[in-house]
Short mmCIF file of N, CA, C and O in Angstrom, two decimals:
data_model
loop_
_atom_site.label_atom_id
_atom_site.label_comp_id
_atom_site.label_asym_id
_atom_site.label_seq_id
_atom_site.Cartn_x
_atom_site.Cartn_y
_atom_site.Cartn_z
N MET A 1 31.82 -14.39 8.49
CA MET A 1 30.95 -15.17 7.64
C MET A 1 30.19 -14.21 6.73
O MET A 1 29.57 -13.27 7.18
N SER A 2 30.26 -14.46 5.44
CA SER A 2 29.63 -13.53 4.51
C SER A 2 28.17 -13.89 4.29
O SER A 2 27.75 -15.04 4.40
N GLU A 3 27.41 -12.89 3.98
CA GLU A 3 25.99 -13.04 3.74
C GLU A 3 25.79 -13.57 2.32
O GLU A 3 26.43 -13.10 1.38
N ASN A 4 24.92 -14.56 2.14
CA ASN A 4 24.70 -15.04 0.78
C ASN A 4 23.73 -14.12 0.03
O ASN A 4 23.08 -13.26 0.62
N ARG A 5 23.68 -14.29 -1.26
CA ARG A 5 22.89 -13.41 -2.14
C ARG A 5 21.42 -13.39 -1.74
O ARG A 5 20.77 -12.35 -1.76
N TYR A 6 20.86 -14.55 -1.40
CA TYR A 6 19.45 -14.62 -1.01
C TYR A 6 19.19 -13.79 0.24
O TYR A 6 18.22 -13.03 0.29
N GLU A 7 20.03 -13.92 1.25
CA GLU A 7 19.86 -13.16 2.49
C GLU A 7 19.96 -11.67 2.23
O GLU A 7 19.20 -10.88 2.78
N PHE A 8 20.90 -11.27 1.37
CA PHE A 8 21.05 -9.86 1.04
C PHE A 8 19.79 -9.33 0.36
O PHE A 8 19.28 -8.27 0.70
N ARG A 9 19.27 -10.09 -0.61
CA ARG A 9 18.06 -9.66 -1.32
C ARG A 9 16.88 -9.55 -0.36
O ARG A 9 16.13 -8.57 -0.40
N GLU A 10 16.73 -10.52 0.53
CA GLU A 10 15.64 -10.48 1.50
C GLU A 10 15.77 -9.27 2.42
O GLU A 10 14.77 -8.61 2.73
N ARG A 11 16.98 -8.98 2.85
CA ARG A 11 17.20 -7.83 3.73
C ARG A 11 16.87 -6.53 3.00
O ARG A 11 16.23 -5.63 3.55
N ARG A 12 17.31 -6.41 1.73
CA ARG A 12 17.02 -5.21 0.94
C ARG A 12 15.53 -5.04 0.75
O ARG A 12 15.00 -3.94 0.91
N GLU A 13 14.83 -6.10 0.40
CA GLU A 13 13.40 -5.99 0.11
C GLU A 13 12.59 -5.65 1.35
O GLU A 13 11.55 -5.02 1.24
N SER A 14 13.04 -6.04 2.53
CA SER A 14 12.29 -5.74 3.75
C SER A 14 12.73 -4.43 4.40
O SER A 14 12.05 -3.94 5.30
N SER A 15 13.83 -3.85 3.94
CA SER A 15 14.29 -2.58 4.51
C SER A 15 13.46 -1.41 3.97
O SER A 15 12.83 -1.52 2.92
N PRO A 16 13.44 -0.28 4.68
CA PRO A 16 12.67 0.87 4.20
C PRO A 16 13.14 1.31 2.82
O PRO A 16 14.34 1.31 2.52
N CYS A 17 12.20 1.64 1.97
CA CYS A 17 12.53 2.08 0.62
C CYS A 17 13.29 3.41 0.69
O CYS A 17 12.92 4.30 1.47
N PRO A 18 14.33 3.56 -0.12
CA PRO A 18 15.11 4.81 -0.11
C PRO A 18 14.28 6.04 -0.49
O PRO A 18 14.65 7.16 -0.16
N CYS A 19 13.14 5.83 -1.15
CA CYS A 19 12.33 6.96 -1.61
C CYS A 19 11.66 7.72 -0.47
O CYS A 19 11.10 8.79 -0.69
N GLY A 20 11.71 7.17 0.74
CA GLY A 20 11.14 7.86 1.89
C GLY A 20 9.65 7.67 2.09
O GLY A 20 9.04 8.35 2.90
N SER A 21 9.05 6.73 1.38
CA SER A 21 7.61 6.49 1.50
C SER A 21 7.22 5.89 2.85
O SER A 21 6.07 5.96 3.25
N GLY A 22 8.19 5.23 3.50
CA GLY A 22 7.91 4.53 4.74
C GLY A 22 7.53 3.08 4.52
O GLY A 22 7.34 2.33 5.48
N HIS A 23 7.43 2.65 3.27
CA HIS A 23 7.11 1.27 2.93
C HIS A 23 8.39 0.49 2.66
O HIS A 23 9.41 1.06 2.29
N PRO A 24 8.34 -0.83 2.80
CA PRO A 24 9.52 -1.64 2.46
C PRO A 24 9.81 -1.54 0.96
O PRO A 24 8.89 -1.48 0.13
N TYR A 25 11.09 -1.56 0.62
CA TYR A 25 11.50 -1.49 -0.79
C TYR A 25 10.81 -2.56 -1.64
O TYR A 25 10.35 -2.29 -2.74
N GLY A 26 10.67 -3.78 -1.10
CA GLY A 26 10.09 -4.88 -1.85
C GLY A 26 8.66 -4.65 -2.30
O GLY A 26 8.22 -5.21 -3.31
N SER A 27 7.90 -3.82 -1.58
CA SER A 27 6.52 -3.53 -1.96
C SER A 27 6.33 -2.08 -2.41
O SER A 27 5.22 -1.66 -2.69
N CYS A 28 7.41 -1.34 -2.51
CA CYS A 28 7.33 0.07 -2.91
C CYS A 28 7.91 0.25 -4.32
O CYS A 28 7.20 0.11 -5.30
N CYS A 29 9.18 0.52 -4.42
CA CYS A 29 9.80 0.81 -5.73
C CYS A 29 10.32 -0.42 -6.47
O CYS A 29 10.46 -0.38 -7.69
N ARG A 30 10.61 -1.50 -5.76
CA ARG A 30 11.15 -2.68 -6.42
C ARG A 30 10.26 -3.18 -7.56
O ARG A 30 10.77 -3.51 -8.64
N PRO A 31 8.93 -3.30 -7.39
CA PRO A 31 8.11 -3.78 -8.51
C PRO A 31 8.24 -2.90 -9.77
O PRO A 31 8.18 -3.41 -10.88
N PHE A 32 8.44 -1.62 -9.59
CA PHE A 32 8.65 -0.74 -10.74
C PHE A 32 10.01 -1.03 -11.38
O PHE A 32 10.12 -1.14 -12.60
N HIS A 33 11.02 -1.15 -10.55
CA HIS A 33 12.38 -1.39 -11.05
C HIS A 33 12.50 -2.71 -11.81
O HIS A 33 13.32 -2.82 -12.72
N HIS A 34 11.67 -3.68 -11.45
CA HIS A 34 11.74 -5.00 -12.09
C HIS A 34 10.64 -5.22 -13.12
O HIS A 34 10.44 -6.36 -13.56
N GLY A 35 9.93 -4.16 -13.52
CA GLY A 35 8.93 -4.26 -14.57
C GLY A 35 7.68 -5.03 -14.19
O GLY A 35 6.92 -5.44 -15.06
N GLN A 36 7.44 -5.18 -12.89
CA GLN A 36 6.25 -5.91 -12.42
C GLN A 36 5.05 -4.99 -12.25
O GLN A 36 3.93 -5.47 -12.07
N ALA A 37 5.28 -3.69 -12.28
CA ALA A 37 4.21 -2.70 -12.13
C ALA A 37 4.71 -1.39 -12.72
O ALA A 37 5.90 -1.22 -12.97
N LYS A 38 3.76 -0.48 -12.96
CA LYS A 38 4.10 0.86 -13.44
C LYS A 38 3.54 1.88 -12.44
O LYS A 38 2.46 1.67 -11.89
N PRO A 39 4.26 2.96 -12.21
CA PRO A 39 3.75 3.99 -11.29
C PRO A 39 2.41 4.55 -11.76
O PRO A 39 2.22 4.81 -12.95
N ASP A 40 1.49 4.73 -10.82
CA ASP A 40 0.17 5.29 -11.12
C ASP A 40 0.20 6.81 -11.16
O ASP A 40 -0.70 7.42 -11.74
N THR A 41 1.18 7.43 -10.50
CA THR A 41 1.23 8.88 -10.39
C THR A 41 2.63 9.39 -10.71
O THR A 41 3.61 8.63 -10.66
N ALA A 42 2.70 10.68 -10.98
CA ALA A 42 4.01 11.30 -11.23
C ALA A 42 4.88 11.22 -9.98
O ALA A 42 6.09 10.99 -10.08
N GLU A 43 4.28 11.37 -8.80
CA GLU A 43 5.06 11.28 -7.58
C GLU A 43 5.64 9.88 -7.39
O GLU A 43 6.80 9.72 -6.99
N GLN A 44 4.87 8.86 -7.69
CA GLN A 44 5.39 7.49 -7.60
C GLN A 44 6.58 7.31 -8.55
O GLN A 44 7.56 6.68 -8.18
N LEU A 45 6.46 7.87 -9.75
CA LEU A 45 7.58 7.76 -10.69
C LEU A 45 8.78 8.51 -10.15
O LEU A 45 9.92 8.01 -10.19
N MET A 46 8.56 9.71 -9.59
CA MET A 46 9.67 10.48 -9.02
C MET A 46 10.36 9.67 -7.93
O MET A 46 11.60 9.58 -7.90
N ARG A 47 9.59 9.11 -7.03
CA ARG A 47 10.16 8.32 -5.94
C ARG A 47 10.92 7.10 -6.47
O ARG A 47 12.00 6.78 -6.01
N SER A 48 10.35 6.44 -7.47
CA SER A 48 11.01 5.25 -8.01
C SER A 48 12.29 5.62 -8.75
O SER A 48 13.27 4.86 -8.74
N ARG A 49 12.32 6.78 -9.38
CA ARG A 49 13.55 7.22 -10.05
C ARG A 49 14.62 7.58 -9.01
O ARG A 49 15.79 7.26 -9.20
N TYR A 50 14.22 8.21 -7.92
CA TYR A 50 15.19 8.48 -6.85
C TYR A 50 15.79 7.15 -6.36
O TYR A 50 17.00 7.01 -6.21
N SER A 51 14.92 6.17 -6.09
CA SER A 51 15.41 4.87 -5.64
C SER A 51 16.30 4.20 -6.68
O SER A 51 17.25 3.49 -6.34
N ALA A 52 16.00 4.45 -7.95
CA ALA A 52 16.84 3.90 -9.02
C ALA A 52 18.22 4.55 -9.00
O ALA A 52 19.23 3.87 -9.21
N TYR A 53 18.29 5.83 -8.72
CA TYR A 53 19.60 6.47 -8.56
C TYR A 53 20.31 5.88 -7.33
O TYR A 53 21.50 5.57 -7.38
N TYR A 54 19.57 5.70 -6.26
CA TYR A 54 20.13 5.16 -5.02
C TYR A 54 20.74 3.78 -5.26
O TYR A 54 21.84 3.48 -4.80
N TYR A 55 20.00 2.93 -5.98
CA TYR A 55 20.46 1.57 -6.25
C TYR A 55 21.20 1.43 -7.59
O TYR A 55 21.53 0.32 -8.00
N ARG A 56 21.42 2.56 -8.27
CA ARG A 56 22.21 2.61 -9.51
C ARG A 56 21.60 1.75 -10.62
O ARG A 56 22.29 1.01 -11.31
N ARG A 57 20.31 1.89 -10.80
CA ARG A 57 19.57 1.14 -11.82
C ARG A 57 19.45 2.00 -13.08
O ARG A 57 18.40 2.59 -13.36
N VAL A 58 20.52 2.05 -13.83
CA VAL A 58 20.63 2.92 -15.00
C VAL A 58 19.56 2.60 -16.05
O VAL A 58 18.93 3.52 -16.59
N ALA A 59 19.32 1.35 -16.33
CA ALA A 59 18.34 0.98 -17.36
C ALA A 59 16.96 1.55 -17.03
O ALA A 59 16.25 2.04 -17.91
N TYR A 60 16.58 1.51 -15.75
CA TYR A 60 15.28 2.05 -15.34
C TYR A 60 15.23 3.56 -15.55
O TYR A 60 14.23 4.11 -16.01
N LEU A 61 16.30 4.24 -15.22
CA LEU A 61 16.35 5.69 -15.39
C LEU A 61 16.21 6.07 -16.86
O LEU A 61 15.51 7.03 -17.21
N VAL A 62 16.86 5.34 -17.72
CA VAL A 62 16.76 5.61 -19.16
C VAL A 62 15.34 5.32 -19.64
O VAL A 62 14.73 6.14 -20.33
N GLU A 63 14.81 4.18 -19.26
CA GLU A 63 13.48 3.75 -19.72
C GLU A 63 12.38 4.70 -19.25
O GLU A 63 11.39 4.89 -19.94
N THR A 64 12.55 5.32 -18.08
CA THR A 64 11.50 6.20 -17.55
C THR A 64 11.72 7.67 -17.90
O THR A 64 11.02 8.54 -17.40
N THR A 65 12.67 7.95 -18.79
CA THR A 65 12.85 9.30 -19.31
C THR A 65 12.04 9.41 -20.60
O THR A 65 12.11 8.53 -21.47
N HIS A 66 11.26 10.47 -20.71
CA HIS A 66 10.38 10.65 -21.88
C HIS A 66 11.20 10.68 -23.16
O HIS A 66 12.24 11.35 -23.22
N PRO A 67 10.77 9.97 -24.20
CA PRO A 67 11.54 9.94 -25.45
C PRO A 67 11.74 11.32 -26.09
O PRO A 67 12.74 11.53 -26.80
N ASP A 68 10.83 12.27 -25.83
CA ASP A 68 10.97 13.61 -26.41
C ASP A 68 12.17 14.37 -25.85
O ASP A 68 12.68 15.28 -26.50
N THR A 69 12.60 14.01 -24.64
CA THR A 69 13.72 14.72 -24.01
C THR A 69 14.89 13.80 -23.66
O THR A 69 15.85 14.26 -23.05
N ARG A 70 14.81 12.54 -24.06
CA ARG A 70 15.87 11.57 -23.74
C ARG A 70 17.07 11.76 -24.67
O ARG A 70 16.98 11.56 -25.87
N ASP A 71 18.18 12.17 -24.10
CA ASP A 71 19.43 12.32 -24.85
C ASP A 71 19.89 10.94 -25.31
O ASP A 71 19.89 10.01 -24.51
N PRO A 72 20.30 10.80 -26.57
CA PRO A 72 20.78 9.50 -27.05
C PRO A 72 21.97 8.96 -26.24
O PRO A 72 22.19 7.76 -26.20
N GLN A 73 22.70 9.84 -25.59
CA GLN A 73 23.86 9.43 -24.80
C GLN A 73 23.54 9.25 -23.32
O GLN A 73 24.44 9.06 -22.51
N LEU A 74 22.25 9.32 -22.95
CA LEU A 74 21.86 9.28 -21.54
C LEU A 74 22.41 8.05 -20.82
O LEU A 74 22.96 8.17 -19.73
N GLN A 75 22.26 6.88 -21.41
CA GLN A 75 22.74 5.67 -20.73
C GLN A 75 24.23 5.74 -20.46
O GLN A 75 24.68 5.44 -19.35
N ASP A 76 25.02 6.17 -21.44
CA ASP A 76 26.48 6.27 -21.24
C ASP A 76 26.81 7.31 -20.18
O ASP A 76 27.69 7.09 -19.35
N GLU A 77 26.11 8.46 -20.21
CA GLU A 77 26.37 9.52 -19.23
C GLU A 77 26.05 9.03 -17.81
O GLU A 77 26.80 9.30 -16.88
N LEU A 78 24.93 8.34 -17.67
CA LEU A 78 24.57 7.82 -16.35
C LEU A 78 25.58 6.78 -15.88
O LEU A 78 26.02 6.81 -14.73
N GLN A 79 25.96 5.86 -16.76
CA GLN A 79 26.95 4.83 -16.39
C GLN A 79 28.25 5.46 -15.94
O GLN A 79 28.86 5.00 -14.98
N ASP A 80 28.66 6.53 -16.61
CA ASP A 80 29.93 7.18 -16.29
C ASP A 80 29.92 7.85 -14.92
O ASP A 80 30.94 7.90 -14.25
N GLY A 81 28.77 8.37 -14.49
CA GLY A 81 28.74 9.14 -13.24
C GLY A 81 27.94 8.55 -12.11
O GLY A 81 27.95 9.09 -11.00
N ILE A 82 27.25 7.44 -12.33
CA ILE A 82 26.31 6.92 -11.33
C ILE A 82 26.99 6.54 -10.01
O ILE A 82 26.39 6.64 -8.95
N ASN A 83 28.25 6.14 -10.06
CA ASN A 83 28.95 5.74 -8.84
C ASN A 83 29.65 6.89 -8.13
O ASN A 83 30.23 6.68 -7.06
N ASP A 84 29.56 8.10 -8.68
CA ASP A 84 30.22 9.26 -8.07
C ASP A 84 29.39 9.91 -6.97
O ASP A 84 29.88 10.77 -6.25
N VAL A 85 28.12 9.50 -6.87
CA VAL A 85 27.19 10.14 -5.94
C VAL A 85 26.54 9.08 -5.06
O VAL A 85 26.16 8.01 -5.53
N ASN A 86 26.43 9.37 -3.79
CA ASN A 86 25.70 8.52 -2.84
C ASN A 86 24.51 9.31 -2.31
O ASN A 86 24.68 10.31 -1.60
N TRP A 87 23.33 8.88 -2.69
CA TRP A 87 22.09 9.57 -2.32
C TRP A 87 21.72 9.21 -0.89
O TRP A 87 21.85 8.06 -0.49
N SER A 88 21.25 10.20 -0.12
CA SER A 88 20.97 9.95 1.29
C SER A 88 19.53 10.20 1.71
O SER A 88 19.07 9.58 2.67
N SER A 89 18.79 11.08 1.03
CA SER A 89 17.39 11.26 1.40
C SER A 89 16.63 12.04 0.33
O SER A 89 17.22 12.80 -0.44
N LEU A 90 15.33 11.80 0.31
CA LEU A 90 14.44 12.48 -0.62
C LEU A 90 13.30 13.09 0.17
O LEU A 90 12.68 12.42 1.01
N THR A 91 13.01 14.36 -0.09
CA THR A 91 11.87 15.04 0.51
C THR A 91 11.02 15.62 -0.61
O THR A 91 11.51 16.42 -1.41
N ILE A 92 9.77 15.20 -0.69
CA ILE A 92 8.83 15.75 -1.67
C ILE A 92 8.23 17.00 -1.05
O ILE A 92 7.65 16.96 0.04
N LEU A 93 8.39 18.13 -1.74
CA LEU A 93 7.88 19.41 -1.23
C LEU A 93 6.48 19.72 -1.72
O LEU A 93 5.67 20.31 -0.99
N ASN A 94 6.19 19.37 -2.99
CA ASN A 94 4.92 19.75 -3.57
C ASN A 94 4.67 18.92 -4.82
O ASN A 94 5.62 18.52 -5.50
N THR A 95 3.41 18.66 -5.10
CA THR A 95 3.03 18.04 -6.36
C THR A 95 1.91 18.86 -6.99
O THR A 95 1.11 19.49 -6.28
N SER A 96 1.87 18.85 -8.30
CA SER A 96 0.82 19.54 -9.04
C SER A 96 0.36 18.60 -10.15
O SER A 96 1.19 18.17 -10.97
N ARG A 97 -0.91 18.29 -10.12
CA ARG A 97 -1.47 17.32 -11.05
C ARG A 97 -0.69 16.00 -10.93
O ARG A 97 -0.29 15.67 -9.84
N GLY A 98 -0.54 15.27 -11.99
CA GLY A 98 0.22 14.03 -11.94
C GLY A 98 -0.50 12.87 -11.29
O GLY A 98 0.13 11.89 -10.90
N GLY A 99 -1.84 12.96 -11.21
CA GLY A 99 -2.62 11.88 -10.62
C GLY A 99 -2.92 10.76 -11.61
O GLY A 99 -2.47 10.78 -12.76
N LYS A 100 -3.70 9.81 -11.16
CA LYS A 100 -4.01 8.63 -11.97
C LYS A 100 -4.70 8.97 -13.29
O LYS A 100 -4.53 8.26 -14.27
N GLU A 101 -5.46 10.04 -13.32
CA GLU A 101 -6.20 10.41 -14.52
C GLU A 101 -5.54 11.53 -15.31
O GLU A 101 -6.00 11.87 -16.40
N ASP A 102 -4.47 12.11 -14.80
CA ASP A 102 -3.80 13.24 -15.46
C ASP A 102 -2.85 12.76 -16.56
O ASP A 102 -2.41 11.61 -16.57
N LYS A 103 -2.53 13.70 -17.45
CA LYS A 103 -1.56 13.41 -18.52
C LYS A 103 -0.22 14.07 -18.27
O LYS A 103 0.78 13.70 -18.86
N THR A 104 -0.22 15.09 -17.42
CA THR A 104 1.02 15.78 -17.06
C THR A 104 1.03 16.00 -15.54
O THR A 104 -0.02 15.96 -14.90
N GLY A 105 2.20 16.27 -15.01
CA GLY A 105 2.31 16.55 -13.59
C GLY A 105 3.66 17.16 -13.26
O GLY A 105 4.60 17.11 -14.07
N LYS A 106 3.74 17.74 -12.08
CA LYS A 106 4.98 18.32 -11.59
C LYS A 106 5.22 17.85 -10.16
O LYS A 106 4.27 17.70 -9.39
N VAL A 107 6.50 17.64 -9.84
CA VAL A 107 6.88 17.25 -8.48
C VAL A 107 8.10 18.09 -8.09
O VAL A 107 9.10 18.10 -8.80
N GLU A 108 7.97 18.82 -6.98
CA GLU A 108 9.09 19.58 -6.45
C GLU A 108 9.68 18.78 -5.30
O GLU A 108 8.96 18.27 -4.44
N PHE A 109 11.00 18.66 -5.29
CA PHE A 109 11.65 17.83 -4.28
C PHE A 109 13.03 18.37 -3.93
O PHE A 109 13.60 19.18 -4.65
N ILE A 110 13.53 17.88 -2.82
CA ILE A 110 14.93 18.08 -2.43
C ILE A 110 15.52 16.69 -2.22
O ILE A 110 14.97 15.88 -1.46
N ALA A 111 16.61 16.42 -2.92
CA ALA A 111 17.34 15.16 -2.75
C ALA A 111 18.72 15.50 -2.19
O ALA A 111 19.45 16.30 -2.76
N GLU A 112 19.05 14.88 -1.07
CA GLU A 112 20.35 15.10 -0.45
C GLU A 112 21.29 13.98 -0.86
O GLU A 112 20.87 12.82 -1.00
N TYR A 113 22.56 14.35 -1.06
CA TYR A 113 23.54 13.36 -1.50
C TYR A 113 24.95 13.77 -1.09
O TYR A 113 25.17 14.89 -0.64
N PHE A 114 25.86 12.82 -1.24
CA PHE A 114 27.27 13.05 -0.97
C PHE A 114 28.06 12.79 -2.25
O PHE A 114 27.78 11.84 -2.97
N SER A 115 29.02 13.64 -2.49
CA SER A 115 29.95 13.46 -3.60
C SER A 115 31.34 13.82 -3.10
O SER A 115 31.51 14.89 -2.50
N ASN A 116 32.28 12.93 -3.31
CA ASN A 116 33.64 13.12 -2.79
C ASN A 116 33.63 13.43 -1.30
O ASN A 116 34.39 14.27 -0.82
N GLY A 117 32.72 12.79 -0.57
CA GLY A 117 32.65 12.94 0.88
C GLY A 117 32.01 14.22 1.36
O GLY A 117 31.92 14.45 2.57
N ARG A 118 31.55 15.06 0.43
CA ARG A 118 30.92 16.34 0.83
C ARG A 118 29.42 16.28 0.60
O ARG A 118 28.96 15.75 -0.40
N PRO A 119 28.63 16.88 1.53
CA PRO A 119 27.17 16.86 1.37
C PRO A 119 26.69 17.94 0.40
O PRO A 119 27.24 19.04 0.34
N TYR A 120 25.66 17.60 -0.35
CA TYR A 120 25.02 18.52 -1.29
C TYR A 120 23.52 18.26 -1.26
O TYR A 120 23.06 17.25 -0.72
N GLU A 121 22.77 19.17 -1.87
CA GLU A 121 21.36 18.90 -2.08
C GLU A 121 20.95 19.40 -3.46
O GLU A 121 21.50 20.38 -3.97
N LEU A 122 20.03 18.68 -4.04
CA LEU A 122 19.45 19.04 -5.33
C LEU A 122 18.00 19.43 -5.07
O LEU A 122 17.22 18.62 -4.57
N HIS A 123 17.66 20.68 -5.38
CA HIS A 123 16.28 21.16 -5.26
C HIS A 123 15.78 21.32 -6.69
O HIS A 123 16.32 22.12 -7.44
N GLU A 124 14.77 20.53 -7.05
CA GLU A 124 14.33 20.52 -8.45
C GLU A 124 12.81 20.52 -8.54
O GLU A 124 12.13 19.95 -7.69
N LEU A 125 12.32 21.15 -9.60
CA LEU A 125 10.92 21.05 -9.99
C LEU A 125 10.92 20.22 -11.26
O LEU A 125 11.38 20.68 -12.31
N SER A 126 10.46 18.99 -11.15
CA SER A 126 10.47 18.05 -12.28
C SER A 126 9.11 18.04 -12.95
O SER A 126 8.07 18.11 -12.29
N ARG A 127 9.15 17.89 -14.27
CA ARG A 127 7.92 17.76 -15.04
C ARG A 127 7.82 16.33 -15.57
O ARG A 127 8.82 15.74 -15.98
N PHE A 128 6.60 15.82 -15.55
CA PHE A 128 6.33 14.46 -15.99
C PHE A 128 5.20 14.48 -17.01
O PHE A 128 4.32 15.33 -16.96
N LYS A 129 5.24 13.53 -17.93
CA LYS A 129 4.23 13.45 -18.98
C LYS A 129 4.03 11.98 -19.34
O LYS A 129 4.99 11.22 -19.39
N ARG A 130 2.81 11.63 -19.58
CA ARG A 130 2.54 10.24 -19.98
C ARG A 130 3.02 10.01 -21.41
O ARG A 130 2.93 10.88 -22.27
N HIS A 131 3.50 8.80 -21.64
CA HIS A 131 3.87 8.34 -22.98
C HIS A 131 3.36 6.93 -23.12
O HIS A 131 3.74 6.05 -22.33
N LYS A 132 2.45 6.72 -24.07
CA LYS A 132 1.82 5.41 -24.26
C LYS A 132 1.23 4.90 -22.94
O LYS A 132 1.35 3.73 -22.59
N GLY A 133 0.61 5.82 -22.20
CA GLY A 133 -0.07 5.49 -20.95
C GLY A 133 0.79 5.46 -19.70
O GLY A 133 0.26 5.44 -18.60
N ALA A 134 2.11 5.44 -19.86
CA ALA A 134 3.00 5.34 -18.69
C ALA A 134 3.63 6.69 -18.37
O ALA A 134 3.97 7.46 -19.27
N TRP A 135 3.79 6.96 -17.07
CA TRP A 135 4.45 8.19 -16.65
C TRP A 135 5.92 8.16 -17.03
O TRP A 135 6.58 7.14 -16.87
N LYS A 136 6.42 9.31 -17.54
CA LYS A 136 7.83 9.45 -17.89
C LYS A 136 8.31 10.80 -17.38
O LYS A 136 7.56 11.78 -17.32
N TYR A 137 9.59 10.84 -17.01
CA TYR A 137 10.24 12.09 -16.60
C TYR A 137 10.50 12.91 -17.86
O TYR A 137 11.12 12.42 -18.80
N LEU A 138 10.01 14.14 -17.90
CA LEU A 138 10.17 15.00 -19.06
C LEU A 138 11.42 15.87 -18.91
O LEU A 138 12.32 15.84 -19.75
N ASP A 139 11.47 16.65 -17.84
CA ASP A 139 12.63 17.50 -17.58
C ASP A 139 12.50 18.13 -16.20
O ASP A 139 11.49 17.93 -15.53
N GLY A 140 13.50 18.88 -15.80
CA GLY A 140 13.46 19.51 -14.49
C GLY A 140 14.27 20.77 -14.46
O GLY A 140 15.21 20.95 -15.23
N LYS A 141 13.89 21.66 -13.56
CA LYS A 141 14.63 22.90 -13.33
C LYS A 141 15.12 22.87 -11.89
O LYS A 141 14.35 22.64 -10.96
N SER A 142 16.41 23.09 -11.73
CA SER A 142 16.95 23.07 -10.38
C SER A 142 17.58 24.41 -10.05
O SER A 142 17.97 25.17 -10.94
N ASP A 143 17.62 24.73 -8.76
CA ASP A 143 18.32 25.93 -8.31
C ASP A 143 19.65 25.48 -7.74
O ASP A 143 19.73 24.96 -6.65
N LYS A 144 20.67 25.64 -8.52
CA LYS A 144 21.99 25.14 -8.13
C LYS A 144 22.76 26.15 -7.34
O LYS A 144 22.65 27.29 -7.40
#
């Protein structure tokens, strides 16, 4: 017997958010993904972007990338590769600034994922900057 769409949505919303906050997805990153709220901090944006990769929400990833660094081909590039990676966990290592009153911030994290059945991790120091009052991902440096 297959699960109907409503039951699936209810199960997703009550399950732990992929961002690792410990809160249910429905009260954590989902409101950001559906435009019902905006992240108050750079870390919240980082977590919501990780969850957007997890749930393959390309439009959210494009929208939350700062216009100063957003490649015009970003949406196409994400669409082409979003299904090649399965994200498995996010660990926030450090934050610098990025609070409710700040204009810039940094978040260092490790995101674990699988590609072609092999495990990998991305260790990145991401920079965030407000644009028209909302937090946006500016860029990141990773040690590959």
